[in-house]
Amino acid sequence: MSSRHLAHTAADLRWSEYRASIDKFDKWTPNPKQSDFCIASLGDIEDKVNYYHKCKVDGVCRDMLINGSDFGYALLHRLLFLQSARYGRGCSIFSPPQDDDLRNKFCSIAYGEAELIAQHGFNIADLLFEQVSLCALDGHVEFLRRSWLSKLLEHQSTLGCFGYRPQQTLYVETKKAQTWRISKQNHQLLGGHCNGHFTSVAAATLAAAVRFILENY
């Protein structure tokens, strides 16, 4: 067996293991409930404080930043928590240098994952574009690859929203709702052609790309 074939087999094995682990939400650190708790706790900080002041958060939230899962959505939720503290509340979790180092570390790991996802047909596209949107927010412009952004636009429907599957021309008749509401349990709209989470990360990704263009060209 050639060394090239062995390398290809190892890469496929790595992908299959990675793909299988992504959906095991409750085994992550933080799991979705822990992540929601920590991010929500930032809202209890009454006033926006100086970045050199520490955010008053539960110890479990600090622990998940140091000992959390270094892959997938859990990694990004750790990054999002740090960004929410920095940009949303204006305070740091540990200290400005340590928080910055952690954010850079998380995006370095996320970039490797993003490349892996792209190499395997963008099979987890919403995760990739969550990686792009969050890390581009921190100035990591290497995530704004033209080929990745072009792939993102393949997921946009004629209605303007985004879905997990690449889109074809879509004609949908909709009835005006009697009341306006957001359902936290239902992200799938119009038969799966529109997904709330995917549309959110897509909008954030495109906003980051537009910002980069305006600031540099």
mmCIF file of C-alpha atoms in Angstrom:
data_model
loop_
_atom_site.group_PDB
_atom_site.id
_atom_site.type_symbol
_atom_site.label_atom_id
_atom_site.label_comp_id
_atom_site.label_asym_id
_atom_site.label_seq_id
_atom_site.Cartn_x
_atom_site.Cartn_y
_atom_site.Cartn_z
ATOM 1 C CA MET A 1 0.000 0.000 0.000
ATOM 2 C CA SER A 2 1.449 3.366 -1.021
ATOM 3 C CA SER A 3 2.195 6.144 1.462
ATOM 4 C CA ARG A 4 -0.227 8.354 -0.457
ATOM 5 C CA HIS A 5 -3.025 5.824 0.009
ATOM 6 C CA LEU A 6 -2.202 5.500 3.704
ATOM 7 C CA ALA A 7 -2.383 9.275 4.119
ATOM 8 C CA HIS A 8 -5.735 9.354 2.303
ATOM 9 C CA THR A 9 -7.099 6.595 4.541
ATOM 10 C CA ALA A 10 -5.926 8.414 7.679
ATOM 11 C CA ALA A 11 -7.602 11.616 6.516
ATOM 12 C CA ASP A 12 -10.882 9.801 5.866
ATOM 13 C CA LEU A 13 -10.693 8.153 9.293
ATOM 14 C CA ARG A 14 -10.061 11.507 10.920
ATOM 15 C CA TRP A 15 -13.079 12.971 9.138
ATOM 16 C CA SER A 16 -15.408 10.105 10.063
ATOM 17 C CA GLU A 17 -14.424 10.369 13.737
ATOM 18 C CA TYR A 18 -14.742 14.143 13.689
ATOM 19 C CA ARG A 19 -18.127 14.022 11.941
ATOM 20 C CA ALA A 20 -19.473 11.443 14.390
ATOM 21 C CA SER A 21 -18.431 13.506 17.418
ATOM 22 C CA ILE A 22 -19.992 16.776 16.253
ATOM 23 C CA ASP A 23 -23.592 15.775 17.002
ATOM 24 C CA LYS A 24 -22.933 14.453 20.526
ATOM 25 C CA PHE A 25 -23.982 17.748 22.083
ATOM 26 C CA ASP A 26 -24.309 16.618 25.700
ATOM 27 C CA LYS A 27 -20.735 15.292 25.775
ATOM 28 C CA TRP A 28 -19.225 18.673 24.977
ATOM 29 C CA THR A 29 -17.858 21.165 27.459
ATOM 30 C CA PRO A 30 -19.736 23.403 27.465
ATOM 31 C CA ASN A 31 -22.901 21.588 26.478
ATOM 32 C CA PRO A 32 -25.704 23.797 25.103
ATOM 33 C CA LYS A 33 -27.268 24.424 28.535
ATOM 34 C CA GLN A 34 -23.942 25.420 30.087
ATOM 35 C CA SER A 35 -23.196 27.706 27.171
ATOM 36 C CA ASP A 36 -26.599 29.407 27.425
ATOM 37 C CA PHE A 37 -26.148 29.845 31.184
ATOM 38 C CA CYS A 38 -22.735 31.473 30.866
ATOM 39 C CA ILE A 39 -23.682 33.833 28.056
ATOM 40 C CA ALA A 40 -26.932 34.793 29.811
ATOM 41 C CA SER A 41 -25.006 35.507 33.020
ATOM 42 C CA LEU A 42 -23.213 38.359 31.260
ATOM 43 C CA GLY A 43 -26.565 40.094 31.048
ATOM 44 C CA ASP A 44 -26.642 40.322 34.845
ATOM 45 C CA ILE A 45 -23.716 42.754 34.770
ATOM 46 C CA GLU A 46 -25.524 46.035 35.335
ATOM 47 C CA ASP A 47 -23.291 48.512 33.555
ATOM 48 C CA LYS A 48 -20.745 48.285 30.793
ATOM 49 C CA VAL A 49 -17.375 48.249 32.532
ATOM 50 C CA ASN A 50 -13.766 48.714 31.505
ATOM 51 C CA TYR A 51 -12.088 45.832 29.637
ATOM 52 C CA TYR A 52 -9.410 45.776 32.328
ATOM 53 C CA HIS A 53 -12.067 44.892 34.892
ATOM 54 C CA LYS A 54 -13.149 41.279 35.297
ATOM 55 C CA CYS A 55 -16.672 40.213 34.445
ATOM 56 C CA LYS A 56 -18.472 38.785 37.472
ATOM 57 C CA VAL A 57 -19.376 35.305 36.235
ATOM 58 C CA ASP A 58 -19.770 31.877 37.780
ATOM 59 C CA GLY A 59 -16.635 29.785 38.224
ATOM 60 C CA VAL A 60 -18.042 27.087 35.937
ATOM 61 C CA CYS A 61 -17.899 29.602 33.084
ATOM 62 C CA ARG A 62 -14.219 30.289 33.663
ATOM 63 C CA ASP A 63 -13.511 26.579 33.969
ATOM 64 C CA MET A 64 -15.121 25.725 30.629
ATOM 65 C CA LEU A 65 -12.839 28.239 28.909
ATOM 66 C CA ILE A 66 -9.737 26.509 30.268
ATOM 67 C CA ASN A 67 -10.882 22.879 30.241
ATOM 68 C CA GLY A 68 -13.522 22.869 27.519
ATOM 69 C CA SER A 69 -13.783 20.829 24.321
ATOM 70 C CA ASP A 70 -11.374 22.037 21.643
ATOM 71 C CA PHE A 71 -13.549 21.287 18.625
ATOM 72 C CA GLY A 72 -16.889 21.903 16.964
ATOM 73 C CA TYR A 73 -19.701 23.993 18.331
ATOM 74 C CA ALA A 74 -18.364 23.785 21.902
ATOM 75 C CA LEU A 75 -15.147 25.518 20.853
ATOM 76 C CA LEU A 76 -17.131 28.269 19.146
ATOM 77 C CA HIS A 77 -19.417 28.725 22.144
ATOM 78 C CA ARG A 78 -16.340 29.284 24.299
ATOM 79 C CA LEU A 79 -15.160 31.873 21.774
ATOM 80 C CA LEU A 80 -18.602 33.485 21.668
ATOM 81 C CA PHE A 81 -18.617 33.793 25.460
ATOM 82 C CA LEU A 82 -15.284 35.640 25.396
ATOM 83 C CA GLN A 83 -16.466 37.886 22.569
ATOM 84 C CA SER A 84 -19.741 38.641 24.345
ATOM 85 C CA ALA A 85 -17.784 39.710 27.415
ATOM 86 C CA ARG A 86 -15.373 41.833 25.362
ATOM 87 C CA TYR A 87 -17.728 43.497 22.897
ATOM 88 C CA GLY A 88 -21.056 43.195 24.694
ATOM 89 C CA ARG A 89 -20.135 44.047 28.274
ATOM 90 C CA GLY A 90 -16.685 45.607 27.887
ATOM 91 C CA CYS A 91 -15.027 43.439 30.536
ATOM 92 C CA SER A 92 -12.615 40.504 30.540
ATOM 93 C CA ILE A 93 -13.076 37.019 31.988
ATOM 94 C CA PHE A 94 -9.462 36.551 33.123
ATOM 95 C CA SER A 95 -7.429 39.534 31.903
ATOM 96 C CA PRO A 96 -7.233 41.308 28.536
ATOM 97 C CA PRO A 97 -4.007 39.512 27.471
ATOM 98 C CA GLN A 98 -5.236 36.077 28.577
ATOM 99 C CA ASP A 99 -8.652 36.573 26.978
ATOM 100 C CA ASP A 100 -7.019 37.704 23.726
ATOM 101 C CA ASP A 101 -4.679 34.699 23.750
ATOM 102 C CA LEU A 102 -7.602 32.328 24.241
ATOM 103 C CA ARG A 103 -9.591 33.907 21.411
ATOM 104 C CA ASN A 104 -6.606 33.611 19.074
ATOM 105 C CA LYS A 105 -6.036 30.004 20.146
ATOM 106 C CA PHE A 106 -9.671 29.076 19.549
ATOM 107 C CA CYS A 107 -9.647 30.627 16.063
ATOM 108 C CA SER A 108 -6.402 28.849 15.193
ATOM 109 C CA ILE A 109 -8.059 25.525 16.021
ATOM 110 C CA ALA A 110 -11.262 26.542 14.236
ATOM 111 C CA TYR A 111 -9.355 27.353 11.042
ATOM 112 C CA GLY A 112 -8.024 23.814 10.849
ATOM 113 C CA GLU A 113 -11.547 22.498 11.322
ATOM 114 C CA ALA A 114 -12.919 24.846 8.666
ATOM 115 C CA GLU A 115 -10.368 23.571 6.157
ATOM 116 C CA LEU A 116 -11.283 19.980 7.043
ATOM 117 C CA ILE A 117 -14.989 20.676 6.484
ATOM 118 C CA ALA A 118 -14.274 22.404 3.159
ATOM 119 C CA GLN A 119 -12.131 19.477 2.004
ATOM 120 C CA HIS A 120 -15.052 17.119 2.635
ATOM 121 C CA GLY A 121 -17.633 18.891 0.532
ATOM 122 C CA PHE A 122 -18.781 21.476 3.081
ATOM 123 C CA ASN A 123 -20.693 18.680 4.797
ATOM 124 C CA ILE A 124 -21.258 20.747 7.969
ATOM 125 C CA ALA A 125 -21.673 24.117 6.302
ATOM 126 C CA ASP A 126 -23.415 25.872 9.195
ATOM 127 C CA LEU A 127 -20.507 25.050 11.515
ATOM 128 C CA LEU A 128 -17.967 26.299 8.982
ATOM 129 C CA PHE A 129 -19.733 29.619 8.563
ATOM 130 C CA GLU A 130 -20.122 29.996 12.318
ATOM 131 C CA GLN A 131 -16.335 29.607 12.453
ATOM 132 C CA VAL A 132 -15.934 32.186 9.692
ATOM 133 C CA SER A 133 -18.300 34.744 11.202
ATOM 134 C CA LEU A 134 -16.942 34.624 14.765
ATOM 135 C CA CYS A 135 -13.260 34.560 13.868
ATOM 136 C CA ALA A 136 -13.614 37.239 11.194
ATOM 137 C CA LEU A 137 -15.189 39.412 13.900
ATOM 138 C CA ASP A 138 -11.868 39.167 15.737
ATOM 139 C CA GLY A 139 -9.941 40.213 12.632
ATOM 140 C CA HIS A 140 -8.903 36.804 11.282
ATOM 141 C CA VAL A 141 -9.384 37.668 7.621
ATOM 142 C CA GLU A 142 -7.900 34.347 6.471
ATOM 143 C CA PHE A 143 -11.366 32.912 7.112
ATOM 144 C CA LEU A 144 -12.859 35.139 4.392
ATOM 145 C CA ARG A 145 -11.878 32.914 1.488
ATOM 146 C CA ARG A 146 -13.608 33.741 -1.779
ATOM 147 C CA SER A 147 -14.283 30.049 -2.486
ATOM 148 C CA TRP A 148 -15.898 29.604 0.929
ATOM 149 C CA LEU A 149 -18.078 32.687 0.512
ATOM 150 C CA SER A 150 -19.146 31.487 -2.939
ATOM 151 C CA LYS A 151 -20.153 28.155 -1.434
ATOM 152 C CA LEU A 152 -22.153 29.992 1.229
ATOM 153 C CA LEU A 153 -24.194 31.801 -1.418
ATOM 154 C CA GLU A 154 -25.201 28.442 -2.903
ATOM 155 C CA HIS A 155 -27.248 27.930 0.260
ATOM 156 C CA GLN A 156 -29.266 31.128 -0.196
ATOM 157 C CA SER A 157 -32.844 30.685 -1.370
ATOM 158 C CA THR A 158 -34.734 33.028 -3.670
ATOM 159 C CA LEU A 159 -36.449 34.289 -0.519
ATOM 160 C CA GLY A 160 -33.112 35.577 0.778
ATOM 161 C CA CYS A 161 -32.747 33.172 3.701
ATOM 162 C CA PHE A 162 -30.327 30.251 3.964
ATOM 163 C CA GLY A 163 -30.806 26.504 4.425
ATOM 164 C CA TYR A 164 -28.589 23.513 5.123
ATOM 165 C CA ARG A 165 -28.875 22.244 1.554
ATOM 166 C CA PRO A 166 -27.631 24.113 -1.535
ATOM 167 C CA GLN A 167 -30.636 25.894 -3.006
ATOM 168 C CA GLN A 168 -32.408 25.748 -6.323
ATOM 169 C CA THR A 169 -35.022 28.186 -7.591
ATOM 170 C CA LEU A 170 -37.784 28.154 -5.002
ATOM 171 C CA TYR A 171 -41.322 29.407 -5.296
ATOM 172 C CA VAL A 172 -43.307 29.298 -2.079
ATOM 173 C CA GLU A 173 -46.734 30.667 -1.310
ATOM 174 C CA THR A 174 -46.934 32.047 2.211
ATOM 175 C CA LYS A 175 -49.908 33.168 4.235
ATOM 176 C CA LYS A 176 -49.757 36.199 6.450
ATOM 177 C CA ALA A 177 -49.429 35.110 10.061
ATOM 178 C CA GLN A 178 -52.056 36.250 12.539
ATOM 179 C CA THR A 179 -49.408 36.998 15.140
ATOM 180 C CA TRP A 180 -45.670 37.661 14.947
ATOM 181 C CA ARG A 181 -43.536 35.341 17.027
ATOM 182 C CA ILE A 182 -40.193 33.554 17.217
ATOM 183 C CA SER A 183 -40.165 29.849 17.966
ATOM 184 C CA LYS A 184 -36.959 28.786 19.714
ATOM 185 C CA GLN A 185 -37.800 25.146 19.047
ATOM 186 C CA ASN A 186 -38.346 25.493 15.297
ATOM 187 C CA HIS A 187 -35.379 26.682 13.246
ATOM 188 C CA GLN A 188 -36.590 24.932 10.094
ATOM 189 C CA LEU A 189 -38.887 27.076 7.956
ATOM 190 C CA LEU A 190 -40.506 26.579 4.553
ATOM 191 C CA GLY A 191 -39.825 22.864 4.442
ATOM 192 C CA GLY A 192 -36.178 23.206 5.399
ATOM 193 C CA HIS A 193 -35.332 25.735 2.689
ATOM 194 C CA CYS A 194 -34.847 28.346 5.406
ATOM 195 C CA ASN A 195 -33.042 27.677 8.670
ATOM 196 C CA GLY A 196 -32.863 30.275 11.415
ATOM 197 C CA HIS A 197 -29.417 29.338 12.723
ATOM 198 C CA PHE A 198 -27.844 29.013 9.275
ATOM 199 C CA THR A 199 -29.360 32.325 8.162
ATOM 200 C CA SER A 200 -27.936 34.046 11.256
ATOM 201 C CA VAL A 201 -24.369 32.817 10.734
ATOM 202 C CA ALA A 202 -24.627 33.507 6.992
ATOM 203 C CA ALA A 203 -25.693 37.108 7.629
ATOM 204 C CA ALA A 204 -22.831 37.565 10.108
ATOM 205 C CA THR A 205 -20.353 36.073 7.626
ATOM 206 C CA LEU A 206 -21.468 38.356 4.796
ATOM 207 C CA ALA A 207 -21.368 41.363 7.137
ATOM 208 C CA ALA A 208 -17.759 40.513 8.023
ATOM 209 C CA ALA A 209 -16.879 40.222 4.335
ATOM 210 C CA VAL A 210 -18.484 43.585 3.513
ATOM 211 C CA ARG A 211 -16.672 45.206 6.436
ATOM 212 C CA PHE A 212 -13.344 43.826 5.205
ATOM 213 C CA ILE A 213 -13.973 45.160 1.688
ATOM 214 C CA LEU A 214 -14.971 48.626 2.928
ATOM 215 C CA GLU A 215 -11.958 48.901 5.229
ATOM 216 C CA ASN A 216 -9.382 47.704 2.697
ATOM 217 C CA TYR A 217 -10.537 48.694 -0.792
#
